[in-house]
XYZ file of C-alpha atoms in Angstrom:
512
model
C -6.153 16.965 -21.151
C -8.927 17.812 -18.705
C -7.801 19.932 -15.788
C -9.169 17.655 -13.107
C -8.019 14.428 -14.769
C -4.434 14.531 -13.588
C -3.949 16.546 -10.430
C -0.975 16.911 -8.163
C 0.118 14.032 -5.986
C -0.501 14.243 -2.247
C 2.039 11.748 -1.068
C 2.031 8.403 0.614
C 0.447 8.360 4.050
C 2.973 6.396 6.034
C 4.269 9.795 7.111
C 1.281 11.707 8.471
C 2.999 15.077 8.547
C 4.199 14.962 4.964
C 0.837 13.718 3.748
C -1.301 16.335 5.410
C 1.071 19.162 4.580
C 0.746 18.296 0.914
C -3.038 18.273 1.080
C -3.364 21.286 3.367
C -0.964 23.699 1.745
C 0.868 24.287 5.036
C 3.506 26.959 4.585
C 2.130 28.238 1.282
C 0.906 31.782 0.819
C -2.757 32.462 0.106
C -1.856 33.382 -3.461
C -0.117 30.041 -3.989
C -3.018 28.144 -2.458
C -5.486 29.948 -4.727
C -3.257 29.239 -7.709
C -3.098 25.540 -6.878
C -6.834 25.431 -6.256
C -7.554 27.010 -9.618
C -5.075 24.781 -11.418
C -6.593 21.530 -10.185
C -10.190 22.771 -10.619
C -11.144 21.544 -7.177
C -13.772 24.186 -6.533
C -16.082 22.639 -9.131
C -18.532 20.192 -7.632
C -21.070 17.848 -9.104
C -23.955 19.708 -10.810
C -27.407 19.372 -9.373
C -29.241 16.141 -10.138
C -31.487 13.642 -8.420
C -29.090 10.734 -8.101
C -26.155 9.308 -10.008
C -24.753 5.804 -9.614
C -20.993 5.344 -9.513
C -18.328 2.806 -8.544
C -15.722 4.408 -6.304
C -12.229 3.573 -7.556
C -10.050 6.256 -5.973
C -10.025 9.073 -3.425
C -7.685 11.930 -2.543
C -7.594 14.662 0.144
C -7.940 18.208 -1.152
C -8.867 21.777 -0.252
C -11.871 23.840 -1.282
C -12.502 27.525 -0.807
C -15.623 28.323 1.205
C -17.120 31.463 -0.294
C -19.363 32.118 2.717
C -16.615 31.904 5.339
C -13.924 33.219 2.958
C -11.433 30.551 3.901
C -10.062 27.171 2.841
C -11.720 23.996 4.115
C -10.531 20.400 3.933
C -12.408 17.984 1.711
C -12.097 14.578 0.079
C -12.185 14.112 -3.695
C -14.000 10.919 -4.702
C -13.429 9.493 -8.191
C -16.182 7.343 -9.702
C -16.823 5.197 -12.743
C -20.463 5.708 -13.677
C -22.912 2.905 -14.349
C -22.802 3.810 -18.051
C -19.001 3.776 -18.176
C -18.415 7.515 -17.779
C -16.339 9.078 -15.014
C -17.053 11.843 -12.537
C -15.685 13.359 -9.346
C -17.306 14.890 -6.291
C -15.845 16.612 -3.221
C -17.067 15.831 0.291
C -16.324 18.517 2.885
C -15.445 17.093 6.297
C -13.686 18.920 9.162
C -10.500 17.294 10.508
C -10.216 16.835 14.267
C -8.326 15.267 17.131
C -9.058 14.584 20.792
C -7.584 16.214 23.879
C -7.451 14.120 27.036
C -7.882 15.877 30.388
C -7.497 14.870 34.009
C -10.618 13.363 35.510
C -12.883 16.149 36.725
C -10.977 18.812 34.798
C -12.634 18.360 31.391
C -14.723 21.528 31.642
C -11.688 23.608 32.616
C -9.715 22.329 29.636
C -12.707 22.821 27.362
C -12.985 26.445 28.481
C -9.282 27.043 27.936
C -9.265 25.516 24.433
C -12.428 27.368 23.435
C -10.858 30.663 24.437
C -7.450 29.993 22.903
C -8.634 28.696 19.524
C -11.951 30.480 19.093
C -10.794 32.075 15.830
C -9.199 28.921 14.434
C -11.375 25.925 15.213
C -14.800 24.978 13.927
C -16.107 23.561 17.206
C -14.964 22.324 20.598
C -17.156 19.782 22.361
C -17.042 17.102 25.032
C -17.467 13.524 23.818
C -17.454 10.171 25.603
C -15.146 7.524 24.181
C -14.100 4.100 25.372
C -10.883 4.284 27.368
C -8.870 1.486 25.767
C -6.070 1.846 28.306
C -8.414 1.205 31.211
C -10.080 -1.662 29.368
C -6.708 -3.343 28.840
C -5.733 -2.824 32.486
C -9.058 -4.250 33.641
C -8.614 -7.339 31.486
C -5.108 -7.891 32.877
C -6.200 -7.510 36.507
C -9.321 -9.686 36.312
C -9.683 -13.357 35.515
C -11.618 -14.345 32.377
C -14.687 -15.280 34.428
C -15.510 -11.584 34.829
C -15.925 -11.201 31.048
C -18.589 -13.031 29.087
C -17.104 -12.854 25.594
C -20.381 -14.090 24.104
C -22.189 -10.926 25.130
C -22.570 -8.330 22.367
C -20.195 -5.378 22.779
C -18.729 -7.039 25.876
C -15.978 -4.446 26.339
C -18.335 -1.461 26.416
C -18.934 0.518 29.559
C -15.479 1.812 30.444
C -15.666 5.299 29.018
C -13.844 8.560 29.433
C -14.640 12.127 28.437
C -12.431 13.773 25.803
C -12.476 17.232 24.259
C -12.821 17.056 20.484
C -11.287 19.936 18.535
C -12.677 20.226 14.991
C -10.940 22.529 12.505
C -11.727 24.089 9.155
C -8.666 22.599 7.497
C -5.617 20.506 8.280
C -3.388 23.573 8.277
C -5.063 24.816 11.476
C -5.059 21.317 12.971
C -1.300 20.969 12.574
C -0.653 24.364 14.132
C -2.840 23.561 17.139
C -1.229 20.160 17.560
C 2.267 21.675 17.556
C 1.201 24.201 20.205
C -0.397 21.607 22.489
C 2.246 18.885 22.314
C 4.808 20.824 24.433
C 2.097 21.423 27.042
C 1.314 17.706 27.200
C 5.002 16.876 27.535
C 5.500 19.439 30.299
C 2.454 18.222 32.225
C 3.611 14.604 31.956
C 7.005 15.526 33.404
C 5.345 17.516 36.182
C 3.071 14.578 36.999
C 6.089 12.288 37.357
C 7.751 14.819 39.637
C 4.676 15.062 41.842
C 4.442 11.278 42.079
C 8.060 11.124 43.205
C 7.400 13.523 46.123
C 5.912 11.601 49.081
C 4.193 14.616 50.632
C 2.193 15.227 47.458
C 1.313 11.553 47.171
C -0.032 11.543 50.763
C -2.064 14.685 50.099
C -3.487 13.173 46.928
C -4.566 9.970 48.712
C -6.137 11.976 51.524
C -8.236 13.971 49.108
C -8.970 11.188 46.601
C -12.662 11.171 47.516
C -12.913 14.875 46.699
C -13.704 15.554 43.006
C -11.453 18.597 43.187
C -8.488 16.695 44.650
C -6.421 17.146 41.528
C -7.144 20.852 41.719
C -5.907 21.000 45.334
C -2.631 19.358 44.402
C -2.194 21.580 41.384
C -2.789 24.685 43.494
C 0.542 24.041 45.215
C 2.376 24.870 42.020
C -0.020 27.103 40.051
C -0.956 30.690 40.771
C -3.790 31.478 38.378
C -6.790 29.892 36.722
C -5.260 29.776 33.247
C -2.305 27.756 34.501
C -4.650 25.362 36.283
C -6.603 24.845 33.070
C -3.435 24.171 31.074
C -2.218 21.682 33.679
C -5.353 19.619 33.061
C -4.218 18.688 29.525
C -2.537 15.290 29.706
C -2.672 13.783 26.193
C -3.562 14.222 22.528
C -5.312 11.376 20.735
C -5.826 10.461 17.067
C -3.931 13.490 15.770
C -1.839 11.274 13.488
C -4.720 9.686 11.576
C -4.348 10.720 7.904
C -7.206 12.932 6.829
C -8.566 10.731 4.032
C -8.567 7.693 6.325
C -10.389 9.704 8.994
C -13.118 10.682 6.529
C -13.462 7.141 5.195
C -13.806 5.697 8.698
C -16.312 8.266 9.929
C -18.456 8.333 6.773
C -18.023 4.615 5.985
C -16.528 5.221 2.546
C -14.574 2.462 0.798
C -13.224 2.031 -2.708
C -14.550 -0.876 -4.740
C -18.191 -0.229 -3.818
C -21.150 1.292 -5.647
C -22.680 4.513 -4.331
C -25.651 6.626 -5.184
C -24.435 10.221 -5.375
C -26.938 12.956 -4.700
C -25.341 16.301 -5.496
C -26.418 19.901 -5.117
C -25.272 23.230 -6.448
C -22.343 25.057 -4.849
C -24.658 27.204 -2.752
C -26.676 24.287 -1.403
C -25.899 21.388 0.930
C -22.883 19.305 0.106
C -22.886 16.054 -1.850
C -24.377 12.977 -0.234
C -23.397 9.334 -0.661
C -25.704 6.332 -0.340
C -24.192 2.846 -0.439
C -25.754 0.497 -3.009
C -25.113 -2.965 -1.504
C -27.313 -4.677 -4.092
C -24.877 -3.720 -6.877
C -22.089 -6.303 -6.877
C -20.677 -6.585 -10.380
C -17.677 -4.335 -10.910
C -17.313 -2.084 -13.948
C -14.372 -2.489 -16.308
C -11.854 0.274 -15.609
C -9.323 1.256 -18.261
C -6.111 -0.589 -17.381
C -2.833 0.562 -18.937
C 0.110 -1.825 -18.342
C 3.534 -0.925 -19.740
C 7.183 -1.938 -19.738
C 10.312 -0.308 -21.172
C 13.506 -1.633 -22.751
C 16.691 0.428 -22.509
C 20.179 0.513 -23.884
C 23.021 -0.260 -21.492
C 26.769 -0.393 -21.321
C 28.339 -3.881 -21.166
C 28.142 -5.451 -17.694
C 26.374 -2.385 -16.277
C 22.820 -1.599 -15.229
C 20.937 0.952 -17.372
C 21.306 4.544 -16.192
C 18.983 7.316 -17.313
C 21.843 9.819 -17.420
C 23.463 8.186 -20.453
C 21.252 5.369 -21.776
C 18.117 5.664 -23.896
C 14.713 4.025 -24.077
C 14.612 1.927 -27.222
C 11.147 0.359 -26.808
C 7.978 0.925 -24.800
C 5.422 -1.871 -24.937
C 2.013 -1.585 -23.315
C -1.438 -3.112 -23.240
C -4.738 -1.289 -22.892
C -7.657 -3.611 -22.176
C -6.120 -6.577 -24.073
C -4.997 -4.442 -27.043
C -1.226 -4.211 -27.344
C 1.009 -1.384 -28.576
C 4.735 -1.102 -29.172
C 6.666 2.149 -29.676
C 10.036 1.824 -31.403
C 12.992 4.209 -31.168
C 14.448 4.019 -34.689
C 17.682 5.660 -33.570
C 18.464 2.385 -31.801
C 16.385 -0.230 -33.654
C 17.816 -0.981 -37.096
C 14.534 -1.367 -39.028
C 10.813 -0.687 -38.891
C 8.680 -3.282 -37.145
C 5.288 -4.296 -38.543
C 2.228 -5.134 -36.465
C 2.425 -8.627 -35.024
C 0.862 -10.995 -32.522
C 2.313 -12.398 -29.334
C -0.087 -14.835 -27.658
C 1.747 -17.143 -25.232
C -1.481 -18.943 -24.279
C -4.976 -18.888 -25.697
C -6.322 -17.104 -22.629
C -3.643 -14.393 -22.871
C -4.070 -12.855 -26.344
C -1.711 -10.116 -27.475
C -2.221 -8.279 -30.781
C 0.282 -5.434 -31.082
C 0.104 -2.294 -33.154
C 3.560 -0.776 -33.719
C 4.568 2.899 -33.832
C 7.987 3.415 -35.445
C 9.229 6.762 -34.105
C 12.314 8.549 -35.415
C 13.987 9.156 -32.034
C 13.583 8.923 -28.272
C 11.887 12.309 -27.960
C 9.156 11.298 -30.417
C 8.835 7.972 -28.607
C 8.194 9.741 -25.295
C 5.724 12.191 -26.830
C 3.805 9.324 -28.433
C 3.719 7.501 -25.097
C 2.551 10.528 -23.105
C -0.051 11.513 -25.692
C -1.525 8.025 -25.725
C -1.919 8.092 -21.947
C -3.623 11.479 -22.197
C -5.955 10.258 -24.946
C -6.901 7.042 -23.158
C -7.111 8.545 -19.636
C -6.605 5.219 -17.847
C -8.102 4.610 -14.434
C -5.226 2.288 -13.506
C -1.577 2.380 -14.600
C 0.180 -0.963 -14.101
C 3.924 -1.654 -13.959
C 6.254 -4.310 -12.635
C 8.863 -2.669 -10.403
C 7.778 0.631 -11.919
C 8.365 2.644 -8.743
C 12.037 1.704 -8.768
C 12.882 1.501 -12.473
C 10.360 2.244 -15.243
C 8.798 5.435 -13.884
C 12.009 7.176 -12.722
C 13.769 6.191 -15.954
C 10.966 7.643 -18.093
C 10.873 10.764 -15.907
C 14.604 11.416 -16.232
C 14.684 10.763 -19.967
C 11.755 13.161 -20.390
C 13.635 15.805 -18.402
C 16.591 15.350 -20.756
C 14.368 16.662 -23.564
C 12.752 19.413 -21.506
C 9.564 17.477 -20.761
C 8.012 17.375 -17.291
C 6.329 14.026 -16.683
C 4.044 15.481 -14.033
C 2.839 18.212 -16.376
C 2.432 15.690 -19.175
C 0.589 12.828 -17.458
C 0.193 13.846 -13.784
C 2.574 11.346 -12.164
C 5.452 12.213 -9.865
C 7.403 10.736 -6.969
C 6.108 11.192 -3.436
C 7.932 11.180 -0.093
C 8.066 7.365 -0.084
C 9.565 7.135 -3.600
C 6.280 5.932 -5.091
C 5.023 7.398 -8.359
C 1.411 8.441 -7.870
C -1.261 10.601 -9.456
C -4.559 11.935 -8.141
C -7.268 10.370 -10.327
C -5.161 7.552 -11.809
C -4.014 4.631 -9.653
C -0.485 3.242 -10.032
C -0.361 -0.482 -9.344
C 3.208 -1.775 -9.103
C 2.683 -5.540 -9.262
C 5.972 -6.368 -7.578
C 4.474 -5.023 -4.333
C 1.783 -7.698 -4.529
C 4.333 -10.372 -5.406
C 6.528 -9.558 -2.406
C 3.667 -9.372 0.086
C 0.871 -11.646 -1.112
C 2.076 -14.127 -3.742
C 3.730 -16.589 -1.306
C 6.610 -16.968 -3.761
C 10.122 -17.368 -2.300
C 12.415 -14.352 -2.257
C 14.504 -15.613 -5.156
C 11.434 -15.913 -7.404
C 10.227 -12.312 -7.469
C 11.468 -11.500 -10.963
C 8.818 -11.053 -13.652
C 9.949 -14.141 -15.591
C 9.803 -16.379 -12.515
C 6.427 -14.971 -11.474
C 5.070 -15.527 -14.983
C 6.061 -19.189 -14.872
C 4.586 -19.699 -11.401
C 1.356 -17.714 -11.710
C 0.483 -17.540 -15.417
C 1.779 -21.041 -16.170
C 3.753 -20.419 -19.339
C 7.399 -19.902 -20.231
C 8.066 -16.291 -21.252
C 10.680 -15.201 -23.758
C 14.051 -14.710 -22.082
C 17.090 -12.847 -23.436
C 20.462 -12.237 -21.841
C 20.613 -8.499 -20.998
C 24.085 -8.355 -22.531
C 22.624 -9.362 -25.913
C 19.837 -6.770 -26.079
C 21.767 -3.950 -27.750
C 23.192 -6.393 -30.297
C 19.735 -7.793 -31.065
C 18.404 -4.253 -31.556
C 20.638 -4.085 -34.633
C 20.842 -7.683 -35.793
C 17.442 -9.171 -34.836
C 15.000 -6.341 -34.029
C 11.944 -8.603 -34.366
C 13.302 -10.965 -31.718
C 13.865 -8.040 -29.373
C 10.349 -6.763 -30.123
C 8.857 -10.112 -29.154
C 10.830 -10.006 -25.922
C 9.668 -6.469 -25.145
C 5.965 -7.162 -25.634
C 6.221 -10.394 -23.634
C 6.899 -8.319 -20.510
C 3.881 -6.097 -21.171
C 1.654 -9.142 -21.723
C 2.879 -10.789 -18.517
C 2.444 -7.590 -16.484
C -1.072 -6.954 -17.792
C -2.447 -10.458 -17.274
C -0.719 -10.886 -13.922
C -2.506 -7.770 -12.740
C -5.878 -8.698 -14.207
C -5.816 -12.292 -12.944
C -4.478 -11.759 -9.430
C -3.874 -8.202 -8.291
C -6.941 -6.254 -9.424
C -9.653 -8.307 -7.740
C -7.553 -8.845 -4.621
C -6.714 -5.184 -4.004
C -10.222 -3.858 -4.621
C -11.687 -6.602 -2.427
C -9.406 -5.442 0.388
C -10.390 -1.863 -0.407
C -13.998 -2.608 0.515
C -12.941 -3.148 4.141
C -9.708 -1.117 4.460
C -10.343 2.666 4.446
C -7.435 3.559 2.154
C -6.673 4.384 -1.448
C -5.903 1.380 -3.700
C -2.303 2.636 -3.982
C -1.967 2.333 -0.206
C -3.795 -0.992 0.050
C -1.229 -2.400 -2.381
C 1.865 -0.906 -0.751
C 1.179 -1.090 2.983
């Protein structure tokens, strides 16, 4: 298993703090950060070449160690499928940042304060002009539509405000600075409310409104030194909660599902460069691995990984089917067979008859490692298949993350770094337009794939494992066939089409 093929999961980005902590190493010692860096092989970048063409299928935030500055820097790992079917990864270094809003006329004071306070921790501190969306909204509300010609290009431009942009080496420093500045912003907001509630200060402010230093005159009533006056000018923090990988994608116009020309240099030279190839439209064929498991269960109870076993794992890899049998549960060996519910959904299955559950799991993990799929597909895998496999592997002393690189994140989703996990039930619930009572795999198969799948009463499965193992095998592979072709026909094209306009990972595009 290649070191950079299955790297540690960075978490789902609904929760900004949890996501960036995972990618930044916040709270870890330098030794631990070096150990993690070495383990995932992130310091290796694309060797020098003129240009390489690749289709971007995944991206992940990461850290690199800058040898010149002797410190960690934030970067974005980009995973490509080459135009000849190979795969490669590059890392794009990009400094994280957020904006600090200051009182009008006090921007230079705040800039001086921030430059002095964080001179050893930030990469740069500069003044930038951005559109003030709050003022734009207020202007629209106060004025009638006749003041705005919506046919004019960029008709909302012109209302701008100066912000201080703080750029950092890595997200670790950004989080620390944000936590230090947020109490200041809160204190200043409370002080501003107090001043507005005092009539004498309000009169003084109106009397000096034409003076650019009017805010300074008011502040002088309650501040005794220059440093305090500079701090009082900080009134808000903006865009600090944008996840790092989304920030990079927005700023550099990077989207999954598109072709790029990658021009890379050696480690000592300039960083890798991306050039969009809009003339390349046809998508490559990623390796898709769709699987489903069948488990034992107690009568009238749901399967539990603490006491039940996996008796079958069926999966399809690019239209070729496989079935792994646990002979401790299944009464006889199963020969290779075919399950093709419709002509357009072929299913030829090769069967592995393993002696016990441990050998079944090892066979399953080893096949994933050998194939190195780009996309792992399940149906309700986040809630059932993946946690069940993980717990049964732990029962035998196997770590699923160490074996295949998947583990649960803060949002209870099972993700990996280079490999995408597509749980098709997420698409069904959000995008299929099927009623709530029709979200089961069998119902979805009937509605979307237009055939009647094999159905068995769950209470009969353990009995069939002994009395009619071939019938149970047909049932098991029917779920894998339905999951695979449901993904290929509906989910794959839809998610990667959205990915060309939404600056997120495919995992997030599916689950948001």
